[in-house]
Amino acid sequence: MSEGDSVGESVHGKPSVVYRFFSRLGQIYQSWLDKSTPYTAVRWIVTLGLSFIYMIRVYLLQGWYIVTYALGIYHLNLFIAFLSPKVDPSLMEDSDDGPSLPTRQNEEFRPFIRRLPEFKFWHSATKGILVAMACTFFEAFNVPVFWPILVMYFIMLFCITMKRQIKHMIKYRYIPFTHGKRKYKGKEDVGKTFAS
């Protein structure tokens, strides 16, 4: 390898201006993501606001229904991954290696670990809305289509997919929303001590 062949380096061995610019831009973006992590409700309110703005834009422009349909399918895919366990119990049924979800009341508590964590779900959903919004600025993505058929097909797909997911939850006895380990109360401590 000769000098300047590595990624982002100029001929003199220093990172190029373009590489430094995008590297710094990535650091700023990651910093904002890190700062937003504890504010779950605010993040989702902003995402719902962006979604509302997108829907108003599509309604006013009377087009880009294919983009909206693709966004809906993408969000449905993210939602299913959010509701699914990281380790699929149907695949773990025969083997005893690795963690599994408790199936009986007396088994040890194991928290529900999602295939797609909440933060990544939010981040991907928000990026999807922004990409769809950007697509509405290009006429090439405005494919003429009869939108009621897309709505009917999406509703049908949503119902079938959710029915399958709920059956999976019932079969393997897991709930994707856990609030921690149950706390059992013992007998009241009356404060009496035994004298020896």
mmCIF file of N, CA, C and O in Angstrom, residues 104-148:
data_model
loop_
_atom_site.group_PDB
_atom_site.id
_atom_site.type_symbol
_atom_site.label_atom_id
_atom_site.label_comp_id
_atom_site.label_asym_id
_atom_site.label_seq_id
_atom_site.Cartn_x
_atom_site.Cartn_y
_atom_site.Cartn_z
ATOM 1 N N ARG A 104 -43.583 -21.744 32.626
ATOM 2 C CA ARG A 104 -44.396 -22.128 33.777
ATOM 3 C C ARG A 104 -44.307 -21.046 34.843
ATOM 4 O O ARG A 104 -43.347 -20.279 34.894
ATOM 5 N N GLN A 105 -45.302 -21.029 35.700
ATOM 6 C CA GLN A 105 -45.393 -19.994 36.734
ATOM 7 C C GLN A 105 -44.223 -20.074 37.718
ATOM 8 O O GLN A 105 -43.745 -19.057 38.191
ATOM 9 N N ASN A 106 -43.741 -21.277 38.008
ATOM 10 C CA ASN A 106 -42.709 -21.422 39.032
ATOM 11 C C ASN A 106 -41.288 -21.271 38.493
ATOM 12 O O ASN A 106 -40.337 -21.425 39.240
ATOM 13 N N GLU A 107 -41.138 -21.006 37.206
ATOM 14 C CA GLU A 107 -39.790 -20.818 36.663
ATOM 15 C C GLU A 107 -39.231 -19.465 37.063
ATOM 16 O O GLU A 107 -39.961 -18.535 37.385
ATOM 17 N N GLU A 108 -37.928 -19.362 36.994
ATOM 18 C CA GLU A 108 -37.241 -18.127 37.343
ATOM 19 C C GLU A 108 -37.632 -17.000 36.379
ATOM 20 O O GLU A 108 -37.842 -17.218 35.197
ATOM 21 N N PHE A 109 -37.710 -15.778 36.918
ATOM 22 C CA PHE A 109 -38.057 -14.611 36.104
ATOM 23 C C PHE A 109 -36.939 -14.307 35.113
ATOM 24 O O PHE A 109 -35.775 -14.252 35.469
ATOM 25 N N ARG A 110 -37.317 -14.152 33.873
ATOM 26 C CA ARG A 110 -36.379 -13.715 32.848
ATOM 27 C C ARG A 110 -37.031 -12.546 32.128
ATOM 28 O O ARG A 110 -38.123 -12.692 31.582
ATOM 29 N N PRO A 111 -36.387 -11.418 32.104
ATOM 30 C CA PRO A 111 -37.007 -10.263 31.445
ATOM 31 C C PRO A 111 -37.139 -10.495 29.946
ATOM 32 O O PRO A 111 -36.375 -11.241 29.349
ATOM 33 N N PHE A 112 -38.135 -9.845 29.366
ATOM 34 C CA PHE A 112 -38.365 -9.958 27.932
ATOM 35 C C PHE A 112 -37.309 -9.144 27.199
ATOM 36 O O PHE A 112 -37.186 -7.946 27.412
ATOM 37 N N ILE A 113 -36.535 -9.810 26.359
ATOM 38 C CA ILE A 113 -35.507 -9.132 25.570
ATOM 39 C C ILE A 113 -36.002 -9.086 24.131
ATOM 40 O O ILE A 113 -36.264 -10.116 23.524
ATOM 41 N N ARG A 114 -36.139 -7.886 23.613
ATOM 42 C CA ARG A 114 -36.709 -7.698 22.281
ATOM 43 C C ARG A 114 -35.692 -7.952 21.178
ATOM 44 O O ARG A 114 -34.504 -7.739 21.364
ATOM 45 N N ARG A 115 -36.211 -8.364 20.026
ATOM 46 C CA ARG A 115 -35.355 -8.489 18.852
ATOM 47 C C ARG A 115 -34.912 -7.098 18.394
ATOM 48 O O ARG A 115 -33.791 -6.911 17.943
ATOM 49 N N LEU A 116 -35.806 -6.119 18.493
ATOM 50 C CA LEU A 116 -35.495 -4.743 18.123
ATOM 51 C C LEU A 116 -35.770 -3.862 19.335
ATOM 52 O O LEU A 116 -36.923 -3.643 19.706
ATOM 53 N N PRO A 117 -34.730 -3.337 20.000
ATOM 54 C CA PRO A 117 -34.935 -2.492 21.173
ATOM 55 C C PRO A 117 -35.713 -1.217 20.830
ATOM 56 O O PRO A 117 -35.743 -0.778 19.686
ATOM 57 N N GLU A 118 -36.300 -0.615 21.860
ATOM 58 C CA GLU A 118 -37.146 0.566 21.666
ATOM 59 C C GLU A 118 -36.405 1.701 20.991
ATOM 60 O O GLU A 118 -36.937 2.358 20.093
ATOM 61 N N PHE A 119 -35.166 1.962 21.402
ATOM 62 C CA PHE A 119 -34.428 3.092 20.824
ATOM 63 C C PHE A 119 -34.170 2.879 19.329
ATOM 64 O O PHE A 119 -34.355 3.787 18.522
ATOM 65 N N LYS A 120 -33.781 1.662 18.967
ATOM 66 C CA LYS A 120 -33.539 1.376 17.543
ATOM 67 C C LYS A 120 -34.846 1.404 16.755
ATOM 68 O O LYS A 120 -34.860 1.806 15.592
ATOM 69 N N PHE A 121 -35.936 0.982 17.390
ATOM 70 C CA PHE A 121 -37.255 1.056 16.762
ATOM 71 C C PHE A 121 -37.602 2.516 16.466
ATOM 72 O O PHE A 121 -37.993 2.869 15.354
ATOM 73 N N TRP A 122 -37.435 3.377 17.465
ATOM 74 C CA TRP A 122 -37.722 4.798 17.283
ATOM 75 C C TRP A 122 -36.815 5.401 16.202
ATOM 76 O O TRP A 122 -37.280 6.130 15.328
ATOM 77 N N HIS A 123 -35.535 5.105 16.276
ATOM 78 C CA HIS A 123 -34.572 5.677 15.345
ATOM 79 C C HIS A 123 -34.880 5.255 13.906
ATOM 80 O O HIS A 123 -34.887 6.089 12.985
ATOM 81 N N SER A 124 -35.164 3.982 13.699
ATOM 82 C CA SER A 124 -35.471 3.488 12.357
ATOM 83 C C SER A 124 -36.797 4.051 11.846
ATOM 84 O O SER A 124 -36.911 4.400 10.669
ATOM 85 N N ALA A 125 -37.796 4.139 12.723
ATOM 86 C CA ALA A 125 -39.093 4.684 12.314
ATOM 87 C C ALA A 125 -38.965 6.150 11.916
ATOM 88 O O ALA A 125 -39.534 6.585 10.907
ATOM 89 N N THR A 126 -38.193 6.918 12.679
ATOM 90 C CA THR A 126 -38.001 8.340 12.371
ATOM 91 C C THR A 126 -37.229 8.514 11.065
ATOM 92 O O THR A 126 -37.600 9.349 10.231
ATOM 93 N N LYS A 127 -36.178 7.715 10.881
ATOM 94 C CA LYS A 127 -35.436 7.792 9.622
ATOM 95 C C LYS A 127 -36.323 7.420 8.437
ATOM 96 O O LYS A 127 -36.238 8.041 7.374
ATOM 97 N N GLY A 128 -37.191 6.439 8.629
ATOM 98 C CA GLY A 128 -38.107 6.045 7.566
ATOM 99 C C GLY A 128 -39.047 7.173 7.170
ATOM 100 O O GLY A 128 -39.300 7.409 5.980
ATOM 101 N N ILE A 129 -39.565 7.888 8.160
ATOM 102 C CA ILE A 129 -40.456 9.023 7.879
ATOM 103 C C ILE A 129 -39.700 10.116 7.140
ATOM 104 O O ILE A 129 -40.215 10.701 6.175
ATOM 105 N N LEU A 130 -38.473 10.397 7.563
ATOM 106 C CA LEU A 130 -37.688 11.442 6.902
ATOM 107 C C LEU A 130 -37.334 11.061 5.455
ATOM 108 O O LEU A 130 -37.375 11.912 4.557
ATOM 109 N N VAL A 131 -37.024 9.801 5.221
ATOM 110 C CA VAL A 131 -36.730 9.352 3.857
ATOM 111 C C VAL A 131 -37.995 9.442 2.992
ATOM 112 O O VAL A 131 -37.941 9.908 1.846
ATOM 113 N N ALA A 132 -39.131 9.025 3.551
ATOM 114 C CA ALA A 132 -40.389 9.125 2.801
ATOM 115 C C ALA A 132 -40.730 10.580 2.505
ATOM 116 O O ALA A 132 -41.201 10.903 1.409
ATOM 117 N N MET A 133 -40.481 11.462 3.469
ATOM 118 C CA MET A 133 -40.731 12.887 3.257
ATOM 119 C C MET A 133 -39.831 13.415 2.132
ATOM 120 O O MET A 133 -40.284 14.184 1.284
ATOM 121 N N ALA A 134 -38.577 12.993 2.126
ATOM 122 C CA ALA A 134 -37.659 13.426 1.069
ATOM 123 C C ALA A 134 -38.127 12.901 -0.298
ATOM 124 O O ALA A 134 -37.990 13.602 -1.307
ATOM 125 N N CYS A 135 -38.692 11.705 -0.329
ATOM 126 C CA CYS A 135 -39.178 11.140 -1.600
ATOM 127 C C CYS A 135 -40.323 11.949 -2.181
ATOM 128 O O CYS A 135 -40.512 11.968 -3.406
ATOM 129 N N THR A 136 -41.093 12.632 -1.331
ATOM 130 C CA THR A 136 -42.222 13.413 -1.836
ATOM 131 C C THR A 136 -41.769 14.664 -2.586
ATOM 132 O O THR A 136 -42.597 15.343 -3.195
ATOM 133 N N PHE A 137 -40.497 14.985 -2.548
ATOM 134 C CA PHE A 137 -39.980 16.136 -3.288
ATOM 135 C C PHE A 137 -39.550 15.761 -4.709
ATOM 136 O O PHE A 137 -39.138 16.621 -5.473
ATOM 137 N N PHE A 138 -39.623 14.466 -5.043
ATOM 138 C CA PHE A 138 -39.206 14.010 -6.365
ATOM 139 C C PHE A 138 -40.397 13.378 -7.081
ATOM 140 O O PHE A 138 -41.005 12.435 -6.585
ATOM 141 N N GLU A 139 -40.696 13.888 -8.237
ATOM 142 C CA GLU A 139 -41.843 13.434 -9.018
ATOM 143 C C GLU A 139 -41.687 11.981 -9.479
ATOM 144 O O GLU A 139 -42.683 11.304 -9.735
ATOM 145 N N ALA A 140 -40.468 11.493 -9.551
ATOM 146 C CA ALA A 140 -40.232 10.116 -9.997
ATOM 147 C C ALA A 140 -40.879 9.092 -9.054
ATOM 148 O O ALA A 140 -41.229 7.992 -9.475
ATOM 149 N N PHE A 141 -41.047 9.446 -7.782
ATOM 150 C CA PHE A 141 -41.647 8.536 -6.813
ATOM 151 C C PHE A 141 -43.172 8.645 -6.767
ATOM 152 O O PHE A 141 -43.816 7.920 -6.020
ATOM 153 N N ASN A 142 -43.741 9.552 -7.547
ATOM 154 C CA ASN A 142 -45.192 9.730 -7.583
ATOM 155 C C ASN A 142 -45.789 8.812 -8.650
ATOM 156 O O ASN A 142 -46.199 9.248 -9.710
ATOM 157 N N VAL A 143 -45.855 7.533 -8.335
ATOM 158 C CA VAL A 143 -46.389 6.532 -9.256
ATOM 159 C C VAL A 143 -47.914 6.557 -9.149
ATOM 160 O O VAL A 143 -48.457 6.438 -8.049
ATOM 161 N N PRO A 144 -48.617 6.719 -10.280
ATOM 162 C CA PRO A 144 -50.081 6.744 -10.203
ATOM 163 C C PRO A 144 -50.627 5.369 -9.811
ATOM 164 O O PRO A 144 -50.282 4.350 -10.409
ATOM 165 N N VAL A 145 -51.452 5.360 -8.788
ATOM 166 C CA VAL A 145 -52.010 4.109 -8.283
ATOM 167 C C VAL A 145 -53.367 4.418 -7.647
ATOM 168 O O VAL A 145 -53.610 5.530 -7.179
ATOM 169 N N PHE A 146 -54.254 3.429 -7.647
ATOM 170 C CA PHE A 146 -55.557 3.572 -7.012
ATOM 171 C C PHE A 146 -55.377 3.313 -5.526
ATOM 172 O O PHE A 146 -55.265 2.168 -5.081
ATOM 173 N N TRP A 147 -55.324 4.374 -4.729
ATOM 174 C CA TRP A 147 -54.925 4.265 -3.328
ATOM 175 C C TRP A 147 -55.855 3.449 -2.446
ATOM 176 O O TRP A 147 -55.392 2.837 -1.482
ATOM 177 N N PRO A 148 -57.178 3.381 -2.682
ATOM 178 C CA PRO A 148 -58.000 2.545 -1.794
ATOM 179 C C PRO A 148 -57.595 1.069 -1.788
ATOM 180 O O PRO A 148 -57.710 0.399 -0.760
#
